[in-house]
């Protein structure tokens, strides 16, 4: 099994999405970090995240989780029926990324080895949120701070949580 990593950005009120888009304008420092850590890794996403204007794509491969039959996806993406099916297709990988959204994070947090979590130090209106999780089950192994103006319009923290014992 690969290392199962989640990557997400949430605000102080755990907002991650609004109207199937991100609640905030682009945060270049966060995108740069996301591109760096996911480079060359397969990605797994929910159908709504696939449908959003901020859709992500990896050259290594991309899985879209849906219950719909005959759901058509663009080249470079593959439809799967469950998170488990996506992970079965990644057994030869060293690390795989679960990109969300909320529904898929809820499924993946219990089995996540790592969570790369950006905290945007603002409050935003939202309709989707990053689930609370048992932070005591993880060590914080990396912590970066960017102040507003340093390639980001807001103060942000980028944390890496590593599951204890994994
Ligand atoms: N800030 C961030 O880091 C971040 C990251 C990703 C996404 N987002 C935001 O999050 C929002 C989307 O999140 P969301 O929770 O609404 O949607 P989502 O998790 O992206 O996708 C939900 C869809 O996944 C499929 N699905 C869910 N559970 C399933 C299961 N057990 N088996 C099979 N298929 C399943 C269903 O697709 P069907 O309806 O097709 O069956 C469901 O409608 C957007 O606003 C997006 O911009 C934010």
PDB file of N, CA and C in Angstrom, residues 46-143:
ATOM      1  N   UNK A  46     -13.041  13.587  -5.380  1.00  0.00           N
ATOM      2  CA  UNK A  46     -14.480  13.406  -5.537  1.00  0.00           C
ATOM      3  C   UNK A  46     -14.957  14.012  -6.839  1.00  0.00           C
ATOM      4  N   UNK A  47     -16.113  13.550  -7.298  1.00  0.00           N
ATOM      5  CA  UNK A  47     -16.635  14.033  -8.588  1.00  0.00           C
ATOM      6  C   UNK A  47     -16.880  15.536  -8.571  1.00  0.00           C
ATOM      7  N   UNK A  48     -17.323  16.086  -7.430  1.00  0.00           N
ATOM      8  CA  UNK A  48     -17.600  17.534  -7.399  1.00  0.00           C
ATOM      9  C   UNK A  48     -16.302  18.329  -7.485  1.00  0.00           C
ATOM     10  N   UNK A  49     -15.251  17.856  -6.848  1.00  0.00           N
ATOM     11  CA  UNK A  49     -13.956  18.550  -6.963  1.00  0.00           C
ATOM     12  C   UNK A  49     -13.444  18.466  -8.392  1.00  0.00           C
ATOM     13  N   UNK A  50     -13.643  17.310  -9.024  1.00  0.00           N
ATOM     14  CA  UNK A  50     -13.282  17.185 -10.447  1.00  0.00           C
ATOM     15  C   UNK A  50     -14.027  18.237 -11.270  1.00  0.00           C
ATOM     16  N   UNK A  51     -15.275  18.483 -10.919  1.00  0.00           N
ATOM     17  CA  UNK A  51     -16.138  19.414 -11.661  1.00  0.00           C
ATOM     18  C   UNK A  51     -15.857  20.881 -11.357  1.00  0.00           C
ATOM     19  N   UNK A  52     -15.001  21.163 -10.377  1.00  0.00           N
ATOM     20  CA  UNK A  52     -14.816  22.560  -9.946  1.00  0.00           C
ATOM     21  C   UNK A  52     -13.812  23.272 -10.853  1.00  0.00           C
ATOM     22  N   UNK A  53     -13.870  24.607 -10.887  1.00  0.00           N
ATOM     23  CA  UNK A  53     -12.928  25.344 -11.740  1.00  0.00           C
ATOM     24  C   UNK A  53     -11.482  25.219 -11.284  1.00  0.00           C
ATOM     25  N   UNK A  54     -11.261  24.768 -10.033  1.00  0.00           N
ATOM     26  CA  UNK A  54      -9.895  24.626  -9.523  1.00  0.00           C
ATOM     27  C   UNK A  54      -9.419  23.173  -9.631  1.00  0.00           C
ATOM     28  N   UNK A  55      -9.987  22.439 -10.543  1.00  0.00           N
ATOM     29  CA  UNK A  55      -9.625  21.031 -10.726  1.00  0.00           C
ATOM     30  C   UNK A  55      -8.100  20.876 -10.824  1.00  0.00           C
ATOM     31  N   UNK A  56      -7.607  19.856 -10.125  1.00  0.00           N
ATOM     32  CA  UNK A  56      -6.174  19.572 -10.184  1.00  0.00           C
ATOM     33  C   UNK A  56      -5.940  18.359 -11.061  1.00  0.00           C
ATOM     34  N   UNK A  57      -4.720  18.220 -11.525  1.00  0.00           N
ATOM     35  CA  UNK A  57      -4.383  17.168 -12.468  1.00  0.00           C
ATOM     36  C   UNK A  57      -2.931  16.777 -12.254  1.00  0.00           C
ATOM     37  N   UNK A  58      -2.666  15.476 -12.229  1.00  0.00           N
ATOM     38  CA  UNK A  58      -1.287  14.988 -12.137  1.00  0.00           C
ATOM     39  C   UNK A  58      -0.958  14.195 -13.385  1.00  0.00           C
ATOM     40  N   UNK A  59       0.248  14.389 -13.866  1.00  0.00           N
ATOM     41  CA  UNK A  59       0.670  13.605 -15.040  1.00  0.00           C
ATOM     42  C   UNK A  59       0.799  12.125 -14.698  1.00  0.00           C
ATOM     43  N   UNK A  60       0.883  11.800 -13.398  1.00  0.00           N
ATOM     44  CA  UNK A  60       1.050  10.395 -12.988  1.00  0.00           C
ATOM     45  C   UNK A  60      -0.257   9.605 -13.071  1.00  0.00           C
ATOM     46  N   UNK A  61      -1.407  10.301 -12.972  1.00  0.00           N
ATOM     47  CA  UNK A  61      -2.701   9.620 -13.021  1.00  0.00           C
ATOM     48  C   UNK A  61      -3.678  10.240 -12.048  1.00  0.00           C
ATOM     49  N   UNK A  62      -4.974  10.160 -12.395  1.00  0.00           N
ATOM     50  CA  UNK A  62      -6.005  10.863 -11.617  1.00  0.00           C
ATOM     51  C   UNK A  62      -7.271  10.016 -11.571  1.00  0.00           C
ATOM     52  N   UNK A  63      -7.830   9.831 -10.375  1.00  0.00           N
ATOM     53  CA  UNK A  63      -9.036   9.035 -10.208  1.00  0.00           C
ATOM     54  C   UNK A  63     -10.169   9.919  -9.683  1.00  0.00           C
ATOM     55  N   UNK A  64     -11.353   9.744 -10.279  1.00  0.00           N
ATOM     56  CA  UNK A  64     -12.534  10.522  -9.907  1.00  0.00           C
ATOM     57  C   UNK A  64     -13.544   9.554  -9.301  1.00  0.00           C
ATOM     58  N   UNK A  65     -13.914   9.796  -8.043  1.00  0.00           N
ATOM     59  CA  UNK A  65     -14.851   8.913  -7.352  1.00  0.00           C
ATOM     60  C   UNK A  65     -16.280   9.395  -7.596  1.00  0.00           C
ATOM     61  N   UNK A  66     -17.122   8.509  -8.092  1.00  0.00           N
ATOM     62  CA  UNK A  66     -18.532   8.848  -8.343  1.00  0.00           C
ATOM     63  C   UNK A  66     -19.391   7.596  -8.187  1.00  0.00           C
ATOM     64  N   UNK A  67     -20.656   7.825  -7.832  1.00  0.00           N
ATOM     65  CA  UNK A  67     -21.632   6.724  -7.828  1.00  0.00           C
ATOM     66  C   UNK A  67     -22.350   6.631  -9.167  1.00  0.00           C
ATOM     67  N   UNK A  68     -22.141   7.641 -10.033  1.00  0.00           N
ATOM     68  CA  UNK A  68     -22.866   7.685 -11.311  1.00  0.00           C
ATOM     69  C   UNK A  68     -22.326   6.631 -12.271  1.00  0.00           C
ATOM     70  N   UNK A  69     -23.249   6.030 -12.994  1.00  0.00           N
ATOM     71  CA  UNK A  69     -22.848   5.106 -14.054  1.00  0.00           C
ATOM     72  C   UNK A  69     -22.616   5.925 -15.320  1.00  0.00           C
ATOM     73  N   UNK A  70     -21.705   5.497 -16.141  1.00  0.00           N
ATOM     74  CA  UNK A  70     -21.435   6.150 -17.424  1.00  0.00           C
ATOM     75  C   UNK A  70     -20.988   7.611 -17.255  1.00  0.00           C
ATOM     76  N   UNK A  71     -20.337   7.916 -16.148  1.00  0.00           N
ATOM     77  CA  UNK A  71     -19.839   9.291 -15.974  1.00  0.00           C
ATOM     78  C   UNK A  71     -18.581   9.454 -16.833  1.00  0.00           C
ATOM     79  N   UNK A  72     -18.610  10.433 -17.732  1.00  0.00           N
ATOM     80  CA  UNK A  72     -17.494  10.608 -18.668  1.00  0.00           C
ATOM     81  C   UNK A  72     -16.505  11.623 -18.105  1.00  0.00           C
ATOM     82  N   UNK A  73     -15.221  11.285 -18.165  1.00  0.00           N
ATOM     83  CA  UNK A  73     -14.180  12.207 -17.688  1.00  0.00           C
ATOM     84  C   UNK A  73     -13.204  12.501 -18.817  1.00  0.00           C
ATOM     85  N   UNK A  74     -12.465  13.586 -18.638  1.00  0.00           N
ATOM     86  CA  UNK A  74     -11.494  14.003 -19.653  1.00  0.00           C
ATOM     87  C   UNK A  74     -10.298  13.042 -19.671  1.00  0.00           C
ATOM     88  N   UNK A  75      -9.548  13.145 -20.750  1.00  0.00           N
ATOM     89  CA  UNK A  75      -8.346  12.335 -20.882  1.00  0.00           C
ATOM     90  C   UNK A  75      -7.416  12.590 -19.689  1.00  0.00           C
ATOM     91  N   UNK A  76      -6.806  11.528 -19.192  1.00  0.00           N
ATOM     92  CA  UNK A  76      -5.903  11.665 -18.053  1.00  0.00           C
ATOM     93  C   UNK A  76      -6.580  11.361 -16.730  1.00  0.00           C
ATOM     94  N   UNK A  77      -7.932  11.229 -16.760  1.00  0.00           N
ATOM     95  CA  UNK A  77      -8.704  10.903 -15.557  1.00  0.00           C
ATOM     96  C   UNK A  77      -9.365   9.540 -15.743  1.00  0.00           C
ATOM     97  N   UNK A  78      -9.603   8.851 -14.625  1.00  0.00           N
ATOM     98  CA  UNK A  78     -10.273   7.552 -14.672  1.00  0.00           C
ATOM     99  C   UNK A  78     -11.349   7.528 -13.585  1.00  0.00           C
ATOM    100  N   UNK A  79     -12.514   7.010 -13.934  1.00  0.00           N
ATOM    101  CA  UNK A  79     -13.619   6.932 -12.972  1.00  0.00           C
ATOM    102  C   UNK A  79     -13.463   5.689 -12.098  1.00  0.00           C
ATOM    103  N   UNK A  80     -13.684   5.856 -10.790  1.00  0.00           N
ATOM    104  CA  UNK A  80     -13.740   4.725  -9.873  1.00  0.00           C
ATOM    105  C   UNK A  80     -15.014   4.846  -9.043  1.00  0.00           C
ATOM    106  N   UNK A  81     -15.426   3.726  -8.456  1.00  0.00           N
ATOM    107  CA  UNK A  81     -16.694   3.679  -7.725  1.00  0.00           C
ATOM    108  C   UNK A  81     -16.506   3.943  -6.232  1.00  0.00           C
ATOM    109  N   UNK A  82     -15.255   3.942  -5.772  1.00  0.00           N
ATOM    110  CA  UNK A  82     -15.021   4.106  -4.329  1.00  0.00           C
ATOM    111  C   UNK A  82     -13.568   4.513  -4.098  1.00  0.00           C
ATOM    112  N   UNK A  83     -13.303   5.012  -2.894  1.00  0.00           N
ATOM    113  CA  UNK A  83     -11.924   5.320  -2.493  1.00  0.00           C
ATOM    114  C   UNK A  83     -11.090   4.043  -2.513  1.00  0.00           C
ATOM    115  N   UNK A  84     -11.686   2.946  -2.055  1.00  0.00           N
ATOM    116  CA  UNK A  84     -10.952   1.677  -2.005  1.00  0.00           C
ATOM    117  C   UNK A  84     -10.522   1.245  -3.403  1.00  0.00           C
ATOM    118  N   UNK A  85     -11.425   1.417  -4.381  1.00  0.00           N
ATOM    119  CA  UNK A  85     -11.067   1.024  -5.749  1.00  0.00           C
ATOM    120  C   UNK A  85      -9.903   1.878  -6.259  1.00  0.00           C
ATOM    121  N   UNK A  86      -9.926   3.158  -5.952  1.00  0.00           N
ATOM    122  CA  UNK A  86      -8.813   4.030  -6.371  1.00  0.00           C
ATOM    123  C   UNK A  86      -7.512   3.544  -5.738  1.00  0.00           C
ATOM    124  N   UNK A  87      -7.560   3.229  -4.451  1.00  0.00           N
ATOM    125  CA  UNK A  87      -6.328   2.822  -3.760  1.00  0.00           C
ATOM    126  C   UNK A  87      -5.809   1.486  -4.294  1.00  0.00           C
ATOM    127  N   UNK A  88      -6.725   0.609  -4.687  1.00  0.00           N
ATOM    128  CA  UNK A  88      -6.294  -0.674  -5.266  1.00  0.00           C
ATOM    129  C   UNK A  88      -5.502  -0.459  -6.553  1.00  0.00           C
ATOM    130  N   UNK A  89      -5.800   0.630  -7.249  1.00  0.00           N
ATOM    131  CA  UNK A  89      -5.086   0.923  -8.501  1.00  0.00           C
ATOM    132  C   UNK A  89      -3.756   1.623  -8.252  1.00  0.00           C
ATOM    133  N   UNK A  90      -3.434   1.849  -6.986  1.00  0.00           N
ATOM    134  CA  UNK A  90      -2.219   2.600  -6.640  1.00  0.00           C
ATOM    135  C   UNK A  90      -1.251   1.768  -5.802  1.00  0.00           C
ATOM    136  N   UNK A  91      -1.432   0.462  -5.799  1.00  0.00           N
ATOM    137  CA  UNK A  91      -0.616  -0.372  -4.892  1.00  0.00           C
ATOM    138  C   UNK A  91       0.869  -0.322  -5.257  1.00  0.00           C
ATOM    139  N   UNK A  92       1.187   0.054  -6.494  1.00  0.00           N
ATOM    140  CA  UNK A  92       2.596   0.129  -6.893  1.00  0.00           C
ATOM    141  C   UNK A  92       3.198   1.515  -6.631  1.00  0.00           C
ATOM    142  N   UNK A  93       2.424   2.396  -6.029  1.00  0.00           N
ATOM    143  CA  UNK A  93       2.880   3.765  -5.801  1.00  0.00           C
ATOM    144  C   UNK A  93       3.522   3.888  -4.418  1.00  0.00           C
ATOM    145  N   UNK A  94       4.424   4.875  -4.305  1.00  0.00           N
ATOM    146  CA  UNK A  94       5.050   5.115  -3.012  1.00  0.00           C
ATOM    147  C   UNK A  94       4.151   6.018  -2.140  1.00  0.00           C
ATOM    148  N   UNK A  95       3.488   6.977  -2.777  1.00  0.00           N
ATOM    149  CA  UNK A  95       2.602   7.900  -2.054  1.00  0.00           C
ATOM    150  C   UNK A  95       1.488   8.332  -3.005  1.00  0.00           C
ATOM    151  N   UNK A  96       0.275   8.434  -2.499  1.00  0.00           N
ATOM    152  CA  UNK A  96      -0.845   8.865  -3.332  1.00  0.00           C
ATOM    153  C   UNK A  96      -1.583   9.979  -2.586  1.00  0.00           C
ATOM    154  N   UNK A  97      -2.153  10.931  -3.353  1.00  0.00           N
ATOM    155  CA  UNK A  97      -2.784  12.099  -2.748  1.00  0.00           C
ATOM    156  C   UNK A  97      -4.297  12.084  -2.900  1.00  0.00           C
ATOM    157  N   UNK A  98      -4.979  12.254  -1.788  1.00  0.00           N
ATOM    158  CA  UNK A  98      -6.428  12.439  -1.785  1.00  0.00           C
ATOM    159  C   UNK A  98      -6.670  13.940  -1.692  1.00  0.00           C
ATOM    160  N   UNK A  99      -7.384  14.473  -2.688  1.00  0.00           N
ATOM    161  CA  UNK A  99      -7.519  15.932  -2.849  1.00  0.00           C
ATOM    162  C   UNK A  99      -8.823  16.491  -2.321  1.00  0.00           C
ATOM    163  N   UNK A 100      -9.730  15.630  -1.867  1.00  0.00           N
ATOM    164  CA  UNK A 100     -11.004  16.140  -1.372  1.00  0.00           C
ATOM    165  C   UNK A 100     -12.124  15.883  -2.355  1.00  0.00           C
ATOM    166  N   UNK A 101     -13.256  16.579  -2.172  1.00  0.00           N
ATOM    167  CA  UNK A 101     -13.562  17.607  -1.176  1.00  0.00           C
ATOM    168  C   UNK A 101     -13.992  17.027   0.175  1.00  0.00           C
ATOM    169  N   UNK A 102     -14.955  17.694   0.780  1.00  0.00           N
ATOM    170  CA  UNK A 102     -15.351  17.323   2.141  1.00  0.00           C
ATOM    171  C   UNK A 102     -15.786  15.863   2.228  1.00  0.00           C
ATOM    172  N   UNK A 103     -16.642  15.427   1.285  1.00  0.00           N
ATOM    173  CA  UNK A 103     -17.157  14.048   1.372  1.00  0.00           C
ATOM    174  C   UNK A 103     -16.015  13.038   1.312  1.00  0.00           C
ATOM    175  N   UNK A 104     -15.063  13.306   0.427  1.00  0.00           N
ATOM    176  CA  UNK A 104     -13.967  12.356   0.240  1.00  0.00           C
ATOM    177  C   UNK A 104     -12.964  12.455   1.393  1.00  0.00           C
ATOM    178  N   UNK A 105     -12.747  13.656   1.936  1.00  0.00           N
ATOM    179  CA  UNK A 105     -11.899  13.773   3.127  1.00  0.00           C
ATOM    180  C   UNK A 105     -12.487  12.962   4.279  1.00  0.00           C
ATOM    181  N   UNK A 106     -13.817  12.999   4.422  1.00  0.00           N
ATOM    182  CA  UNK A 106     -14.446  12.232   5.518  1.00  0.00           C
ATOM    183  C   UNK A 106     -14.134  10.740   5.394  1.00  0.00           C
ATOM    184  N   UNK A 107     -14.116  10.258   4.147  1.00  0.00           N
ATOM    185  CA  UNK A 107     -13.810   8.840   3.923  1.00  0.00           C
ATOM    186  C   UNK A 107     -12.331   8.544   4.169  1.00  0.00           C
ATOM    187  N   UNK A 108     -11.473   9.514   3.836  1.00  0.00           N
ATOM    188  CA  UNK A 108     -10.037   9.235   3.797  1.00  0.00           C
ATOM    189  C   UNK A 108      -9.305   9.514   5.116  1.00  0.00           C
ATOM    190  N   UNK A 109      -9.817  10.436   5.916  1.00  0.00           N
ATOM    191  CA  UNK A 109      -9.088  10.786   7.146  1.00  0.00           C
ATOM    192  C   UNK A 109      -8.798   9.557   8.016  1.00  0.00           C
ATOM    193  N   UNK A 110      -9.768   8.647   8.202  1.00  0.00           N
ATOM    194  CA  UNK A 110      -9.477   7.511   9.080  1.00  0.00           C
ATOM    195  C   UNK A 110      -8.311   6.637   8.610  1.00  0.00           C
ATOM    196  N   UNK A 111      -8.009   6.675   7.305  1.00  0.00           N
ATOM    197  CA  UNK A 111      -6.926   5.824   6.799  1.00  0.00           C
ATOM    198  C   UNK A 111      -5.707   6.643   6.348  1.00  0.00           C
ATOM    199  N   UNK A 112      -5.725   7.949   6.620  1.00  0.00           N
ATOM    200  CA  UNK A 112      -4.620   8.804   6.152  1.00  0.00           C
ATOM    201  C   UNK A 112      -3.366   8.572   6.984  1.00  0.00           C
ATOM    202  N   UNK A 113      -2.235   8.477   6.287  1.00  0.00           N
ATOM    203  CA  UNK A 113      -0.936   8.440   6.968  1.00  0.00           C
ATOM    204  C   UNK A 113      -0.417   9.859   7.192  1.00  0.00           C
ATOM    205  N   UNK A 114      -0.724  10.735   6.238  1.00  0.00           N
ATOM    206  CA  UNK A 114      -0.224  12.114   6.293  1.00  0.00           C
ATOM    207  C   UNK A 114      -1.327  13.081   5.900  1.00  0.00           C
ATOM    208  N   UNK A 115      -1.327  14.254   6.511  1.00  0.00           N
ATOM    209  CA  UNK A 115      -2.234  15.329   6.092  1.00  0.00           C
ATOM    210  C   UNK A 115      -1.393  16.592   5.912  1.00  0.00           C
ATOM    211  N   UNK A 116      -1.364  17.064   4.667  1.00  0.00           N
ATOM    212  CA  UNK A 116      -0.704  18.336   4.371  1.00  0.00           C
ATOM    213  C   UNK A 116      -1.814  19.394   4.438  1.00  0.00           C
ATOM    214  N   UNK A 117      -1.787  20.210   5.474  1.00  0.00           N
ATOM    215  CA  UNK A 117      -2.913  21.106   5.723  1.00  0.00           C
ATOM    216  C   UNK A 117      -2.447  22.556   5.769  1.00  0.00           C
ATOM    217  N   UNK A 118      -3.007  23.328   4.845  1.00  0.00           N
ATOM    218  CA  UNK A 118      -2.756  24.778   4.863  1.00  0.00           C
ATOM    219  C   UNK A 118      -3.887  25.437   5.634  1.00  0.00           C
ATOM    220  N   UNK A 119      -3.512  26.304   6.574  1.00  0.00           N
ATOM    221  CA  UNK A 119      -4.528  27.059   7.317  1.00  0.00           C
ATOM    222  C   UNK A 119      -4.448  28.516   6.868  1.00  0.00           C
ATOM    223  N   UNK A 120      -5.562  28.987   6.322  1.00  0.00           N
ATOM    224  CA  UNK A 120      -5.665  30.373   5.873  1.00  0.00           C
ATOM    225  C   UNK A 120      -6.244  31.149   7.057  1.00  0.00           C
ATOM    226  N   UNK A 121      -5.482  32.106   7.561  1.00  0.00           N
ATOM    227  CA  UNK A 121      -5.870  32.752   8.818  1.00  0.00           C
ATOM    228  C   UNK A 121      -6.886  33.873   8.591  1.00  0.00           C
ATOM    229  N   UNK A 122      -8.043  33.458   8.112  1.00  0.00           N
ATOM    230  CA  UNK A 122      -9.199  34.321   7.876  1.00  0.00           C
ATOM    231  C   UNK A 122     -10.443  33.457   8.075  1.00  0.00           C
ATOM    232  N   UNK A 123     -11.602  34.118   8.148  1.00  0.00           N
ATOM    233  CA  UNK A 123     -12.879  33.400   8.199  1.00  0.00           C
ATOM    234  C   UNK A 123     -13.590  33.643   6.873  1.00  0.00           C
ATOM    235  N   UNK A 124     -14.115  32.576   6.276  1.00  0.00           N
ATOM    236  CA  UNK A 124     -14.801  32.690   4.979  1.00  0.00           C
ATOM    237  C   UNK A 124     -16.167  32.018   5.050  1.00  0.00           C
ATOM    238  N   UNK A 125     -17.134  32.584   4.287  1.00  0.00           N
ATOM    239  CA  UNK A 125     -18.401  31.875   4.060  1.00  0.00           C
ATOM    240  C   UNK A 125     -18.088  30.612   3.282  1.00  0.00           C
ATOM    241  N   UNK A 126     -18.816  29.541   3.592  1.00  0.00           N
ATOM    242  CA  UNK A 126     -18.521  28.275   2.915  1.00  0.00           C
ATOM    243  C   UNK A 126     -19.716  27.344   3.003  1.00  0.00           C
ATOM    244  N   UNK A 127     -19.721  26.354   2.129  1.00  0.00           N
ATOM    245  CA  UNK A 127     -20.719  25.285   2.231  1.00  0.00           C
ATOM    246  C   UNK A 127     -20.055  23.917   2.388  1.00  0.00           C
ATOM    247  N   UNK A 128     -18.729  23.902   2.354  1.00  0.00           N
ATOM    248  CA  UNK A 128     -17.999  22.656   2.606  1.00  0.00           C
ATOM    249  C   UNK A 128     -16.820  22.963   3.527  1.00  0.00           C
ATOM    250  N   UNK A 129     -16.497  21.992   4.363  1.00  0.00           N
ATOM    251  CA  UNK A 129     -15.551  22.222   5.458  1.00  0.00           C
ATOM    252  C   UNK A 129     -14.594  21.038   5.588  1.00  0.00           C
ATOM    253  N   UNK A 130     -13.387  21.323   6.112  1.00  0.00           N
ATOM    254  CA  UNK A 130     -12.468  20.219   6.388  1.00  0.00           C
ATOM    255  C   UNK A 130     -12.905  19.576   7.699  1.00  0.00           C
ATOM    256  N   UNK A 131     -13.110  18.258   7.698  1.00  0.00           N
ATOM    257  CA  UNK A 131     -13.628  17.610   8.904  1.00  0.00           C
ATOM    258  C   UNK A 131     -12.659  17.751  10.082  1.00  0.00           C
ATOM    259  N   UNK A 132     -13.214  17.848  11.267  1.00  0.00           N
ATOM    260  CA  UNK A 132     -12.350  17.768  12.449  1.00  0.00           C
ATOM    261  C   UNK A 132     -11.786  16.351  12.508  1.00  0.00           C
ATOM    262  N   UNK A 133     -10.606  16.223  13.047  1.00  0.00           N
ATOM    263  CA  UNK A 133      -9.999  14.900  13.161  1.00  0.00           C
ATOM    264  C   UNK A 133      -9.208  14.848  14.460  1.00  0.00           C
ATOM    265  N   UNK A 134      -8.853  13.665  14.857  1.00  0.00           N
ATOM    266  CA  UNK A 134      -8.155  13.468  16.119  1.00  0.00           C
ATOM    267  C   UNK A 134      -6.682  13.845  15.933  1.00  0.00           C
ATOM    268  N   UNK A 135      -6.381  15.101  16.224  1.00  0.00           N
ATOM    269  CA  UNK A 135      -5.011  15.580  15.970  1.00  0.00           C
ATOM    270  C   UNK A 135      -4.003  14.893  16.884  1.00  0.00           C
ATOM    271  N   UNK A 136      -4.489  14.329  18.006  1.00  0.00           N
ATOM    272  CA  UNK A 136      -3.547  13.662  18.920  1.00  0.00           C
ATOM    273  C   UNK A 136      -3.005  12.361  18.325  1.00  0.00           C
ATOM    274  N   UNK A 137      -3.640  11.888  17.242  1.00  0.00           N
ATOM    275  CA  UNK A 137      -3.152  10.670  16.581  1.00  0.00           C
ATOM    276  C   UNK A 137      -1.994  10.968  15.624  1.00  0.00           C
ATOM    277  N   UNK A 138      -1.660  12.255  15.481  1.00  0.00           N
ATOM    278  CA  UNK A 138      -0.637  12.673  14.513  1.00  0.00           C
ATOM    279  C   UNK A 138       0.438  13.511  15.206  1.00  0.00           C
ATOM    280  N   UNK A 139       1.655  13.463  14.644  1.00  0.00           N
ATOM    281  CA  UNK A 139       2.705  14.421  14.997  1.00  0.00           C
ATOM    282  C   UNK A 139       2.752  15.478  13.900  1.00  0.00           C
ATOM    283  N   UNK A 140       3.037  16.718  14.279  1.00  0.00           N
ATOM    284  CA  UNK A 140       3.297  17.747  13.262  1.00  0.00           C
ATOM    285  C   UNK A 140       4.787  17.697  12.942  1.00  0.00           C
ATOM    286  N   UNK A 141       5.098  17.309  11.703  1.00  0.00           N
ATOM    287  CA  UNK A 141       6.497  17.082  11.327  1.00  0.00           C
ATOM    288  C   UNK A 141       7.078  18.227  10.491  1.00  0.00           C
ATOM    289  N   UNK A 142       6.227  19.128  10.036  1.00  0.00           N
ATOM    290  CA  UNK A 142       6.722  20.286   9.286  1.00  0.00           C
ATOM    291  C   UNK A 142       5.741  21.434   9.509  1.00  0.00           C
ATOM    292  N   UNK A 143       6.270  22.646   9.576  1.00  0.00           N
ATOM    293  CA  UNK A 143       5.428  23.816   9.883  1.00  0.00           C
ATOM    294  C   UNK A 143       6.063  25.037   9.225  1.00  0.00           C
TER     295      UNK A 143
END
